[in-house]
Tab-separated table of C-alpha atoms in Angstrom:
chain	number	residue	atom	x	y	z
A	1	UNK	CA	-28.390	115.716	-33.589
A	2	UNK	CA	-29.989	112.433	-33.736
A	3	UNK	CA	-33.581	112.076	-32.079
A	4	UNK	CA	-33.634	111.167	-28.523
A	5	UNK	CA	-34.483	107.597	-27.636
A	6	UNK	CA	-37.002	107.003	-25.152
A	7	UNK	CA	-37.325	103.995	-23.097
A	8	UNK	CA	-39.932	101.206	-24.001
A	9	UNK	CA	-42.978	101.333	-22.126
A	10	UNK	CA	-42.687	97.862	-20.735
A	11	UNK	CA	-39.133	98.500	-19.561
A	12	UNK	CA	-40.370	101.361	-18.053
A	13	UNK	CA	-43.092	99.731	-16.049
A	14	UNK	CA	-40.724	97.111	-14.738
A	15	UNK	CA	-37.997	99.786	-13.501
A	16	UNK	CA	-40.865	101.446	-11.696
A	17	UNK	CA	-42.130	98.205	-10.432
A	18	UNK	CA	-38.864	97.336	-8.843
A	19	UNK	CA	-38.387	100.971	-7.365
A	20	UNK	CA	-41.763	100.320	-5.647
A	21	UNK	CA	-40.767	97.083	-4.340
A	22	UNK	CA	-37.585	98.601	-2.790
A	23	UNK	CA	-39.777	101.095	-1.230
A	24	UNK	CA	-41.908	98.691	0.331
A	25	UNK	CA	-38.767	96.687	1.564
A	26	UNK	CA	-37.287	99.767	3.156
A	27	UNK	CA	-40.836	100.527	4.662
A	28	UNK	CA	-40.895	96.943	6.309
A	29	UNK	CA	-37.462	96.973	7.430
A	30	UNK	CA	-38.121	100.432	9.318
A	31	UNK	CA	-41.342	99.180	10.620
A	32	UNK	CA	-39.728	95.866	12.368
A	33	UNK	CA	-36.539	97.458	13.143
A	34	UNK	CA	-34.727	94.909	11.087
A	35	UNK	CA	-32.131	95.287	8.416
A	36	UNK	CA	-32.949	93.916	4.969
A	37	UNK	CA	-30.418	91.046	5.352
A	38	UNK	CA	-32.241	89.917	8.733
A	39	UNK	CA	-35.744	89.603	7.104
A	40	UNK	CA	-35.086	85.883	5.702
A	41	UNK	CA	-34.725	84.442	9.078
A	42	UNK	CA	-37.682	86.331	10.531
A	43	UNK	CA	-39.517	85.313	7.610
A	44	UNK	CA	-38.580	81.406	7.971
A	45	UNK	CA	-39.555	81.598	11.651
A	46	UNK	CA	-42.845	83.351	11.059
A	47	UNK	CA	-43.545	80.661	8.467
A	48	UNK	CA	-42.827	77.778	11.005
A	49	UNK	CA	-44.864	79.497	13.578
A	50	UNK	CA	-47.622	79.936	11.291
A	51	UNK	CA	-47.338	76.100	10.338
A	52	UNK	CA	-47.247	74.927	13.822
A	53	UNK	CA	-50.406	76.995	14.251
A	54	UNK	CA	-52.291	75.831	11.339
A	55	UNK	CA	-51.246	72.126	12.278
A	56	UNK	CA	-52.566	72.534	15.990
A	57	UNK	CA	-55.807	73.944	14.584
A	58	UNK	CA	-56.262	71.175	12.069
A	59	UNK	CA	-56.357	68.906	14.855
A	60	UNK	CA	-59.739	70.368	16.306
A	61	UNK	CA	-61.148	73.584	14.568
A	62	UNK	CA	-60.169	73.089	11.068
A	63	UNK	CA	-60.591	69.461	10.765
A	64	UNK	CA	-63.220	67.878	8.187
A	65	UNK	CA	-66.929	67.814	9.473
A	66	UNK	CA	-67.404	64.553	11.196
A	67	UNK	CA	-64.003	63.371	10.644
A	68	UNK	CA	-62.567	61.280	13.368
A	69	UNK	CA	-61.086	62.688	16.605
A	70	UNK	CA	-57.429	63.636	16.287
A	71	UNK	CA	-55.122	62.468	19.282
A	72	UNK	CA	-53.829	64.948	21.667
A	73	UNK	CA	-50.042	65.584	20.825
A	74	UNK	CA	-47.644	68.074	20.136
A	75	UNK	CA	-48.021	70.017	16.657
A	76	UNK	CA	-46.166	68.629	13.545
A	77	UNK	CA	-43.817	66.279	15.253
A	78	UNK	CA	-45.801	65.061	18.236
A	79	UNK	CA	-47.544	62.077	16.041
A	80	UNK	CA	-44.225	60.925	14.557
A	81	UNK	CA	-42.519	60.641	17.692
A	82	UNK	CA	-45.441	58.693	19.084
A	83	UNK	CA	-45.582	56.472	16.065
A	84	UNK	CA	-41.730	55.710	16.042
A	85	UNK	CA	-41.779	54.737	19.738
A	86	UNK	CA	-44.196	52.127	18.748
A	87	UNK	CA	-47.651	51.617	17.228
A	88	UNK	CA	-48.779	49.227	20.049
A	89	UNK	CA	-48.055	51.973	22.842
A	90	UNK	CA	-49.680	54.575	20.700
A	91	UNK	CA	-52.890	52.261	20.427
A	92	UNK	CA	-52.818	51.144	24.083
A	93	UNK	CA	-52.905	55.034	25.035
A	94	UNK	CA	-55.185	56.148	22.507
A	95	UNK	CA	-57.953	53.410	22.304
A	96	UNK	CA	-59.385	53.810	26.078
A	97	UNK	CA	-59.676	57.672	25.510
A	98	UNK	CA	-60.749	57.871	21.666
A	99	UNK	CA	-62.367	54.524	21.091
A	100	UNK	CA	-62.373	52.330	17.854
A	101	UNK	CA	-61.723	55.269	15.430
A	102	UNK	CA	-59.010	57.905	15.804
A	103	UNK	CA	-56.412	59.884	13.750
A	104	UNK	CA	-52.883	60.196	14.230
A	105	UNK	CA	-50.884	63.339	12.482
A	106	UNK	CA	-47.544	62.568	11.129
A	107	UNK	CA	-46.152	65.453	9.911
A	108	UNK	CA	-48.505	66.550	6.879
A	109	UNK	CA	-50.267	63.123	6.869
A	110	UNK	CA	-53.082	61.712	8.870
A	111	UNK	CA	-53.133	57.952	9.859
A	112	UNK	CA	-56.664	56.816	10.795
A	113	UNK	CA	-56.823	53.895	12.724
A	114	UNK	CA	-59.846	51.457	12.544
A	115	UNK	CA	-59.576	49.065	15.769
A	116	UNK	CA	-61.455	45.804	15.795
A	117	UNK	CA	-63.882	43.884	13.452
A	118	UNK	CA	-67.030	46.441	13.963
A	119	UNK	CA	-65.275	49.319	12.215
A	120	UNK	CA	-62.971	47.421	9.681
A	121	UNK	CA	-65.295	45.978	7.262
A	122	UNK	CA	-64.760	48.813	4.548
A	123	UNK	CA	-60.960	48.239	4.821
A	124	UNK	CA	-61.204	44.807	3.827
A	125	UNK	CA	-63.851	45.050	1.230
A	126	UNK	CA	-63.340	48.340	-0.599
A	127	UNK	CA	-62.253	48.350	-4.244
A	128	UNK	CA	-58.519	49.333	-5.105
A	129	UNK	CA	-60.165	52.527	-6.564
A	130	UNK	CA	-61.325	53.555	-3.167
A	131	UNK	CA	-58.770	52.009	-0.922
A	132	UNK	CA	-55.315	51.145	-2.284
A	133	UNK	CA	-52.279	49.471	-0.984
A	134	UNK	CA	-49.926	50.809	-3.566
A	135	UNK	CA	-49.222	54.613	-2.139
A	136	UNK	CA	-48.780	53.291	1.444
A	137	UNK	CA	-46.496	50.334	0.377
A	138	UNK	CA	-44.352	52.307	-2.004
A	139	UNK	CA	-41.315	52.190	0.748
A	140	UNK	CA	-40.821	48.601	-0.493
A	141	UNK	CA	-40.197	49.641	-4.216
A	142	UNK	CA	-36.019	50.012	-3.310
A	143	UNK	CA	-36.224	46.674	-1.900
A	144	UNK	CA	-38.710	44.678	-4.207
A	145	UNK	CA	-37.263	46.726	-7.412
A	146	UNK	CA	-39.005	48.641	-10.423
A	147	UNK	CA	-41.825	47.152	-12.216
A	148	UNK	CA	-43.154	44.781	-9.732
A	149	UNK	CA	-45.977	44.783	-6.832
A	150	UNK	CA	-46.043	48.253	-5.621
A	151	UNK	CA	-44.321	50.030	-8.429
A	152	UNK	CA	-47.174	49.138	-10.780
A	153	UNK	CA	-50.893	50.173	-11.221
A	154	UNK	CA	-53.387	47.895	-9.728
A	155	UNK	CA	-54.457	46.053	-12.629
A	156	UNK	CA	-50.891	45.063	-13.487
A	157	UNK	CA	-50.263	43.954	-9.895
A	158	UNK	CA	-53.443	41.865	-10.169
A	159	UNK	CA	-51.771	39.916	-13.102
A	160	UNK	CA	-48.695	39.577	-11.064
A	161	UNK	CA	-50.561	38.002	-8.078
A	162	UNK	CA	-52.035	35.732	-10.733
A	163	UNK	CA	-48.478	34.631	-11.447
A	164	UNK	CA	-48.139	33.828	-7.704
A	165	UNK	CA	-51.555	32.043	-7.414
A	166	UNK	CA	-50.301	29.915	-10.215
A	167	UNK	CA	-47.436	28.772	-8.127
A	168	UNK	CA	-49.747	27.747	-5.393
A	169	UNK	CA	-51.963	25.594	-7.173
A	170	UNK	CA	-52.867	22.186	-5.783
A	171	UNK	CA	-50.139	20.326	-7.811
A	172	UNK	CA	-47.583	22.652	-7.162
A	173	UNK	CA	-48.320	22.458	-3.145
A	174	UNK	CA	-47.845	18.832	-3.250
A	175	UNK	CA	-44.722	18.795	-4.789
A	176	UNK	CA	-43.628	21.334	-2.416
A	177	UNK	CA	-44.352	19.204	0.742
A	178	UNK	CA	-41.860	16.633	-0.141
A	179	UNK	CA	-39.213	19.267	-0.460
A	180	UNK	CA	-40.301	20.699	3.073
A	181	UNK	CA	-40.278	17.204	4.653
A	182	UNK	CA	-36.768	16.401	3.213
A	183	UNK	CA	-35.327	19.877	4.575
A	184	UNK	CA	-36.843	19.475	8.027
A	185	UNK	CA	-35.966	15.682	8.349
A	186	UNK	CA	-32.199	16.503	7.410
A	187	UNK	CA	-32.136	19.526	9.663
A	188	UNK	CA	-33.499	18.162	12.758
A	189	UNK	CA	-31.335	14.836	12.141
A	190	UNK	CA	-28.391	16.928	12.934
A	191	UNK	CA	-29.746	17.686	16.454
A	192	UNK	CA	-27.963	15.491	19.198
A	193	UNK	CA	-29.936	13.269	21.586
A	194	UNK	CA	-30.436	16.193	24.011
A	195	UNK	CA	-29.417	19.676	24.122
A	196	UNK	CA	-30.730	23.363	23.955
A	197	UNK	CA	-31.352	25.680	21.044
A	198	UNK	CA	-32.611	28.970	20.686
A	199	UNK	CA	-35.942	28.125	18.798
A	200	UNK	CA	-36.170	31.346	16.874
A	201	UNK	CA	-32.807	30.971	15.415
A	202	UNK	CA	-33.115	27.257	14.641
A	203	UNK	CA	-36.483	27.783	12.774
A	204	UNK	CA	-35.691	30.701	10.993
A	205	UNK	CA	-32.540	28.924	9.719
A	206	UNK	CA	-34.742	26.055	8.457
A	207	UNK	CA	-37.501	28.290	7.005
A	208	UNK	CA	-34.637	29.971	4.877
A	209	UNK	CA	-33.480	26.401	3.689
A	210	UNK	CA	-36.970	25.394	2.850
A	211	UNK	CA	-37.962	28.972	1.184
A	212	UNK	CA	-34.575	28.570	-0.833
A	213	UNK	CA	-35.548	25.142	-2.149
A	214	UNK	CA	-39.207	25.767	-2.941
A	215	UNK	CA	-39.134	29.259	-3.938
A	216	UNK	CA	-35.618	30.442	-5.102
A	217	UNK	CA	-34.869	27.205	-6.817
A	218	UNK	CA	-32.343	24.114	-6.825
A	219	UNK	CA	-29.369	26.117	-8.245
A	220	UNK	CA	-29.573	28.699	-5.265
A	221	UNK	CA	-30.145	25.840	-2.698
A	222	UNK	CA	-27.333	23.664	-3.757
A	223	UNK	CA	-24.571	26.131	-4.905
A	224	UNK	CA	-25.346	29.660	-3.983
A	225	UNK	CA	-27.244	29.395	-0.587
A	226	UNK	CA	-24.703	30.863	1.767
A	227	UNK	CA	-23.961	33.898	-0.574
A	228	UNK	CA	-27.638	34.567	-1.084
A	229	UNK	CA	-28.566	34.135	2.442
A	230	UNK	CA	-26.124	36.817	3.362
A	231	UNK	CA	-27.361	39.322	0.799
A	232	UNK	CA	-30.927	38.541	1.767
A	233	UNK	CA	-30.134	39.415	5.338
A	234	UNK	CA	-28.768	42.890	4.351
A	235	UNK	CA	-31.782	43.446	1.941
A	236	UNK	CA	-34.035	42.561	5.224
A	237	UNK	CA	-32.055	44.908	7.603
A	238	UNK	CA	-32.487	47.560	4.866
A	239	UNK	CA	-35.918	47.841	6.062
A	240	UNK	CA	-36.237	50.023	9.149
A	241	UNK	CA	-38.856	52.246	10.539
A	242	UNK	CA	-37.425	55.625	8.867
A	243	UNK	CA	-37.718	53.561	5.593
A	244	UNK	CA	-41.671	53.825	5.734
A	245	UNK	CA	-41.514	57.416	5.540
A	246	UNK	CA	-38.218	58.167	3.797
A	247	UNK	CA	-37.200	55.003	1.864
A	248	UNK	CA	-34.173	56.622	-0.125
A	249	UNK	CA	-32.847	58.180	2.924
A	250	UNK	CA	-28.742	58.229	2.859
A	251	UNK	CA	-28.269	55.659	5.887
A	252	UNK	CA	-25.936	52.910	5.933
A	253	UNK	CA	-28.755	50.329	6.097
A	254	UNK	CA	-30.214	51.702	2.950
A	255	UNK	CA	-26.868	51.575	1.349
A	256	UNK	CA	-26.369	47.942	2.244
A	257	UNK	CA	-29.899	47.093	1.106
A	258	UNK	CA	-29.179	48.941	-2.377
A	259	UNK	CA	-25.807	47.112	-2.959
A	260	UNK	CA	-27.603	43.677	-2.053
A	261	UNK	CA	-30.141	44.239	-4.452
A	262	UNK	CA	-27.696	44.686	-7.234
A	263	UNK	CA	-25.730	41.824	-6.238
A	264	UNK	CA	-28.584	39.593	-6.196
A	265	UNK	CA	-29.803	40.747	-9.550
A	266	UNK	CA	-26.402	39.700	-11.058
A	267	UNK	CA	-26.632	36.272	-9.372
A	268	UNK	CA	-30.281	35.727	-10.416
A	269	UNK	CA	-29.836	36.952	-13.912
A	270	UNK	CA	-27.196	34.241	-14.480
A	271	UNK	CA	-29.721	31.579	-13.006
A	272	UNK	CA	-32.601	32.788	-14.937
A	273	UNK	CA	-30.818	33.199	-18.157
A	274	UNK	CA	-29.477	29.712	-17.988
A	275	UNK	CA	-32.820	28.301	-17.431
A	276	UNK	CA	-34.273	30.548	-20.442
A	277	UNK	CA	-31.614	29.103	-22.758
A	278	UNK	CA	-31.940	25.300	-21.476
A	279	UNK	CA	-35.542	25.603	-21.767
A	280	UNK	CA	-35.601	24.153	-18.177
A	281	UNK	CA	-38.792	23.044	-16.217
A	282	UNK	CA	-38.056	23.039	-12.341
A	283	UNK	CA	-40.914	22.598	-10.012
A	284	UNK	CA	-40.460	25.811	-8.013
A	285	UNK	CA	-41.636	29.269	-7.801
A	286	UNK	CA	-38.838	30.797	-9.755
A	287	UNK	CA	-39.846	28.869	-12.783
A	288	UNK	CA	-43.267	29.832	-12.477
A	289	UNK	CA	-42.400	33.536	-12.645
A	290	UNK	CA	-39.931	32.703	-15.545
A	291	UNK	CA	-42.666	31.038	-17.383
A	292	UNK	CA	-45.378	33.775	-16.677
A	293	UNK	CA	-47.136	35.772	-19.405
A	294	UNK	CA	-49.247	38.822	-19.274
A	295	UNK	CA	-52.598	38.934	-21.027
A	296	UNK	CA	-50.723	40.670	-23.782
A	297	UNK	CA	-48.244	38.026	-24.131
A	298	UNK	CA	-45.235	39.827	-22.706
A	299	UNK	CA	-43.197	38.262	-19.877
A	300	UNK	CA	-41.301	39.430	-16.740
A	301	UNK	CA	-37.791	40.810	-17.259
A	302	UNK	CA	-35.115	38.813	-15.281
A	303	UNK	CA	-34.903	41.781	-12.901
A	304	UNK	CA	-38.572	41.478	-12.376
A	305	UNK	CA	-38.559	38.007	-11.769
A	306	UNK	CA	-36.235	38.768	-9.243
A	307	UNK	CA	-38.373	41.366	-7.818
A	308	UNK	CA	-41.200	39.068	-7.483
A	309	UNK	CA	-39.305	36.487	-5.728
A	310	UNK	CA	-38.226	38.850	-3.097
A	311	UNK	CA	-41.705	40.104	-2.555
A	312	UNK	CA	-43.004	36.434	-1.795
A	313	UNK	CA	-39.804	35.741	0.175
A	314	UNK	CA	-40.464	38.909	2.538
A	315	UNK	CA	-44.131	38.077	2.598
A	316	UNK	CA	-43.400	34.641	3.888
A	317	UNK	CA	-39.998	34.094	5.732
A	318	UNK	CA	-40.792	36.254	8.409
A	319	UNK	CA	-44.716	35.152	9.022
A	320	UNK	CA	-43.467	31.255	8.973
A	321	UNK	CA	-40.193	31.639	11.137
A	322	UNK	CA	-41.857	33.820	13.679
A	323	UNK	CA	-45.303	31.865	13.838
A	324	UNK	CA	-43.431	28.588	13.835
A	325	UNK	CA	-41.581	29.755	16.829
A	326	UNK	CA	-44.485	30.963	18.720
A	327	UNK	CA	-46.333	28.025	17.870
A	328	UNK	CA	-43.460	25.790	19.886
A	329	UNK	CA	-42.891	28.352	22.689
A	330	UNK	CA	-46.743	28.750	23.512
A	331	UNK	CA	-47.349	25.019	23.030
A	332	UNK	CA	-44.363	24.298	25.309
A	333	UNK	CA	-45.152	26.943	27.930
A	334	UNK	CA	-48.646	25.522	28.241
A	335	UNK	CA	-47.578	21.807	27.600
A	336	UNK	CA	-49.996	20.184	30.443
A	337	UNK	CA	-52.970	21.713	28.874
A	338	UNK	CA	-52.005	21.717	25.052
A	339	UNK	CA	-49.260	19.227	24.354
A	340	UNK	CA	-51.443	15.866	25.009
A	341	UNK	CA	-53.863	16.895	22.243
A	342	UNK	CA	-51.461	17.680	19.712
A	343	UNK	CA	-49.384	14.523	20.544
A	344	UNK	CA	-52.578	12.443	20.698
A	345	UNK	CA	-53.358	13.896	17.154
A	346	UNK	CA	-49.850	12.662	15.680
A	347	UNK	CA	-50.531	8.861	17.189
A	348	UNK	CA	-53.748	8.857	15.561
A	349	UNK	CA	-52.350	10.317	12.052
A	350	UNK	CA	-49.451	7.736	12.500
A	351	UNK	CA	-51.645	4.932	13.067
A	352	UNK	CA	-53.456	5.603	9.793
A	353	UNK	CA	-50.647	6.681	7.710
A	354	UNK	CA	-47.597	5.437	9.427
A	355	UNK	CA	-44.534	7.800	9.176
A	356	UNK	CA	-45.561	9.297	5.750
A	357	UNK	CA	-46.273	13.103	5.563
A	358	UNK	CA	-47.596	14.482	2.627
A	359	UNK	CA	-50.258	17.270	1.537
A	360	UNK	CA	-53.252	14.964	2.332
A	361	UNK	CA	-51.830	13.996	5.824
A	362	UNK	CA	-51.175	17.453	6.702
A	363	UNK	CA	-54.718	18.477	5.812
A	364	UNK	CA	-55.848	15.962	8.558
A	365	UNK	CA	-54.130	17.609	11.478
A	366	UNK	CA	-56.697	20.012	12.629
A	367	UNK	CA	-55.589	20.419	16.148
A	368	UNK	CA	-52.047	21.425	14.881
A	369	UNK	CA	-53.590	23.887	12.598
A	370	UNK	CA	-55.488	25.550	15.520
A	371	UNK	CA	-52.349	25.586	17.569
A	372	UNK	CA	-50.668	27.569	14.804
A	373	UNK	CA	-53.513	29.773	14.087
A	374	UNK	CA	-53.842	30.721	17.883
A	375	UNK	CA	-49.749	31.425	17.732
A	376	UNK	CA	-50.623	33.821	14.845
A	377	UNK	CA	-53.558	35.586	16.703
A	378	UNK	CA	-51.740	36.439	19.956
A	379	UNK	CA	-48.612	37.915	18.580
A	380	UNK	CA	-48.937	38.214	14.847
A	381	UNK	CA	-45.909	39.208	12.964
A	382	UNK	CA	-47.532	42.640	11.443
A	383	UNK	CA	-48.260	45.108	13.850
A	384	UNK	CA	-50.370	47.193	11.032
A	385	UNK	CA	-52.110	46.714	7.877
A	386	UNK	CA	-52.210	49.962	5.590
A	387	UNK	CA	-54.214	51.690	2.821
A	388	UNK	CA	-54.523	54.979	1.202
A	389	UNK	CA	-58.182	56.437	1.279
A	390	UNK	CA	-59.216	57.620	-2.205
A	391	UNK	CA	-62.906	57.965	-1.502
A	392	UNK	CA	-64.280	59.433	1.814
A	393	UNK	CA	-66.379	56.592	3.731
A	394	UNK	CA	-68.548	56.618	6.676
A	395	UNK	CA	-67.564	54.310	9.616
A	396	UNK	CA	-69.888	53.628	12.556
A	397	UNK	CA	-68.481	52.362	16.248
A	398	UNK	CA	-69.842	49.634	18.202
A	399	UNK	CA	-71.425	52.498	20.390
A	400	UNK	CA	-73.325	54.074	17.362
A	401	UNK	CA	-70.980	57.236	16.848
A	402	UNK	CA	-70.449	58.042	13.143
A	403	UNK	CA	-67.268	59.545	11.435
A	404	UNK	CA	-66.468	59.974	7.882
A	405	UNK	CA	-62.703	59.330	6.940
A	406	UNK	CA	-61.683	61.826	4.606
A	407	UNK	CA	-59.991	61.318	1.077
A	408	UNK	CA	-56.022	61.628	1.340
A	409	UNK	CA	-55.849	59.861	4.849
A	410	UNK	CA	-53.590	56.794	5.466
A	411	UNK	CA	-55.916	54.182	6.998
A	412	UNK	CA	-54.626	51.501	9.312
A	413	UNK	CA	-55.845	48.422	11.092
A	414	UNK	CA	-53.960	46.284	13.603
A	415	UNK	CA	-54.135	42.655	13.866
A	416	UNK	CA	-51.659	42.608	17.047
A	417	UNK	CA	-54.276	45.142	18.948
A	418	UNK	CA	-57.669	43.889	17.457
A	419	UNK	CA	-56.876	39.980	18.088
A	420	UNK	CA	-56.296	41.077	22.098
A	421	UNK	CA	-59.715	42.565	22.556
A	422	UNK	CA	-62.062	40.482	24.954
A	423	UNK	CA	-65.096	41.456	22.936
A	424	UNK	CA	-63.668	39.432	19.894
A	425	UNK	CA	-62.017	36.930	21.393
A	426	UNK	CA	-62.898	35.278	24.946
A	427	UNK	CA	-59.758	35.323	27.302
A	428	UNK	CA	-58.047	37.031	24.505
A	429	UNK	CA	-54.597	37.049	26.395
A	430	UNK	CA	-54.833	33.189	26.843
A	431	UNK	CA	-53.362	30.711	24.509
A	432	UNK	CA	-56.250	28.626	23.699
A	433	UNK	CA	-56.513	26.767	20.331
A	434	UNK	CA	-59.421	25.095	20.968
A	435	UNK	CA	-61.105	28.614	20.332
A	436	UNK	CA	-61.194	27.546	16.581
A	437	UNK	CA	-62.873	24.252	16.795
A	438	UNK	CA	-66.046	23.520	15.086
A	439	UNK	CA	-68.990	23.772	15.318
A	440	UNK	CA	-68.501	27.425	16.787
A	441	UNK	CA	-65.159	28.869	16.219
A	442	UNK	CA	-64.694	32.416	17.662
A	443	UNK	CA	-63.179	33.897	14.597
A	444	UNK	CA	-66.490	33.346	12.582
A	445	UNK	CA	-68.716	35.250	15.059
A	446	UNK	CA	-67.853	38.477	13.215
A	447	UNK	CA	-66.055	39.576	9.731
A	448	UNK	CA	-62.376	40.414	9.921
A	449	UNK	CA	-62.213	39.044	13.707
A	450	UNK	CA	-59.133	37.052	12.846
A	451	UNK	CA	-56.651	39.156	10.369
A	452	UNK	CA	-53.446	37.439	10.817
A	453	UNK	CA	-53.412	36.687	7.114
A	454	UNK	CA	-55.197	39.896	6.359
A	455	UNK	CA	-58.635	39.326	4.881
A	456	UNK	CA	-61.160	40.476	2.168
A	457	UNK	CA	-59.788	41.496	-1.180
A	458	UNK	CA	-56.104	41.251	-0.299
A	459	UNK	CA	-56.147	38.056	1.950
A	460	UNK	CA	-52.915	36.421	1.884
A	461	UNK	CA	-52.388	33.992	-0.878
A	462	UNK	CA	-49.731	32.143	0.628
A	463	UNK	CA	-51.736	31.127	3.712
A	464	UNK	CA	-51.994	27.394	2.712
A	465	UNK	CA	-48.399	27.417	1.874
A	466	UNK	CA	-47.586	28.568	5.381
A	467	UNK	CA	-49.849	26.475	7.307
A	468	UNK	CA	-48.081	23.293	5.223
A	469	UNK	CA	-44.625	24.500	6.060
A	470	UNK	CA	-45.165	25.025	9.688
A	471	UNK	CA	-47.358	21.916	10.116
A	472	UNK	CA	-44.528	20.018	8.507
A	473	UNK	CA	-41.909	21.179	10.828
A	474	UNK	CA	-44.042	20.717	14.193
A	475	UNK	CA	-45.362	17.035	12.790
A	476	UNK	CA	-41.770	16.057	12.485
A	477	UNK	CA	-40.785	17.703	15.982
A	478	UNK	CA	-43.627	16.250	18.029
A	479	UNK	CA	-42.983	12.781	16.639
A	480	UNK	CA	-39.362	12.730	17.601
A	481	UNK	CA	-38.644	15.182	20.525
A	482	UNK	CA	-40.189	16.241	23.957
A	483	UNK	CA	-39.503	19.849	24.944
A	484	UNK	CA	-39.472	22.046	28.029
A	485	UNK	CA	-38.945	25.830	28.119
A	486	UNK	CA	-35.708	27.429	29.512
A	487	UNK	CA	-36.598	30.324	31.634
A	488	UNK	CA	-39.851	32.644	30.970
A	489	UNK	CA	-41.693	32.901	27.828
A	490	UNK	CA	-40.207	35.438	25.835
A	491	UNK	CA	-42.189	38.810	25.320
A	492	UNK	CA	-43.034	40.243	21.816
A	493	UNK	CA	-40.387	42.384	20.131
A	494	UNK	CA	-42.545	45.454	18.951
A	495	UNK	CA	-39.242	47.316	17.849
A	496	UNK	CA	-39.063	45.690	14.704
A	497	UNK	CA	-40.946	46.065	11.448
A	498	UNK	CA	-41.938	42.483	11.800
A	499	UNK	CA	-42.764	41.372	15.372
A	500	UNK	CA	-41.049	38.220	16.696
A	501	UNK	CA	-40.293	37.084	20.390
A	502	UNK	CA	-37.288	38.621	21.898
A	503	UNK	CA	-34.188	36.687	22.527
A	504	UNK	CA	-33.352	34.291	24.150
A	505	UNK	CA	-36.043	31.746	23.156
A	506	UNK	CA	-34.321	28.908	24.570
A	507	UNK	CA	-35.852	25.432	24.643
A	508	UNK	CA	-34.455	22.144	26.043
A	509	UNK	CA	-35.146	19.189	23.888
A	510	UNK	CA	-34.794	15.338	24.514
A	511	UNK	CA	-35.020	12.793	21.358
A	512	UNK	CA	-37.673	10.126	21.577
A	513	UNK	CA	-40.180	8.290	19.215
A	514	UNK	CA	-43.885	9.009	19.882
């Protein structure tokens, strides 16, 4: 007979281990009184319960030492529900109870709010290595595209911001004013002798026309404006509150966003390629991005040029249209107190320069500047500014309480909430442009008091462009029309990603010469 085969020692151990596991499983099923096939649901329920208990304990018992207080809410989903209801309501409820620094749990993440200038200095002054934008704004990548802004490291992003800064040099800004004046005069020239308009709709349309000419280029403005505007609208509507947490969720808004991004890429690829082949030199931001070179000599691809344009358009379009609308609504609502100062300034400027409006003339309009800035203070378009904390930092409240914000937290500050604090701005709920006058402007008393354009390391580079654009619009309107509000002053619409006035924003106009 052939010799008997013996099992390999390793195979023997594996069979024995499997047998032992079956014995353990049998003992567990007997102990809990549940058949083997029913253990999986039980295990899932147990895991959920443990997760909920752990999440609840992490709000108080297990939270890091000296970390900010966590708002009282339901475990796991409570913070998300409150956040999606609206950050302003959340802050209104939390601020009186917890003060200037508090944490909101959103699923597995923690958002720590820093409310007011006393606790916000590190937020604006920290290095990117300590507090970065990239992680918290990555939800913009499907809209902006790959290889630009929040899809690159901070060194590459700094170079891309340099490209944008090049497009905002004084010689470029001077050329943009002429384009802005032409678009505004043509647009308002179509208004009748008198009538009613929805101011938000009208100024949003004008801002898109101006942006198309200054940013997107002559070809888009003259031949492709309607098509591109429709696609940009779909791109815009693809950014909903859910996008912040789930930017690739399979919803209709995201599908339209992605389709619009592809169609825009095809349109701009043709325009950009034609310019490259013709060696064109147009006076717009599109040309600046086409000509831009990194320090190593490489350039942006056509799709990245589009991504940069979209980022610039999104950064400025809503801010300008909303702020120009609020400037008008708040001025008209307070016309007896505010309008004489603005009209008087325009008369003085016209006596000196005639009807001319250019970069230098706009720079002389201080009172109009204050009116715009005050409109941006009261209902700023952005509810929150965000950073990702990579290094723990200490924060001391105005009452002397010290907290340490842990690494990994999302850190938020709120222009919309902080601008309405009476210890920062006097009579904070009153539209009062004079608060910014020299020699004692209120926003200069504390660092980061006014953060309508951000601040510190990441202040908005388009601030001068925005003021020029809005000053141009309202200079022309103040010189040619008188206004009155129809109905009540609209409330801010805090349900959107960008906060504008609720519709209707109806005003009545009558043509006249100042």
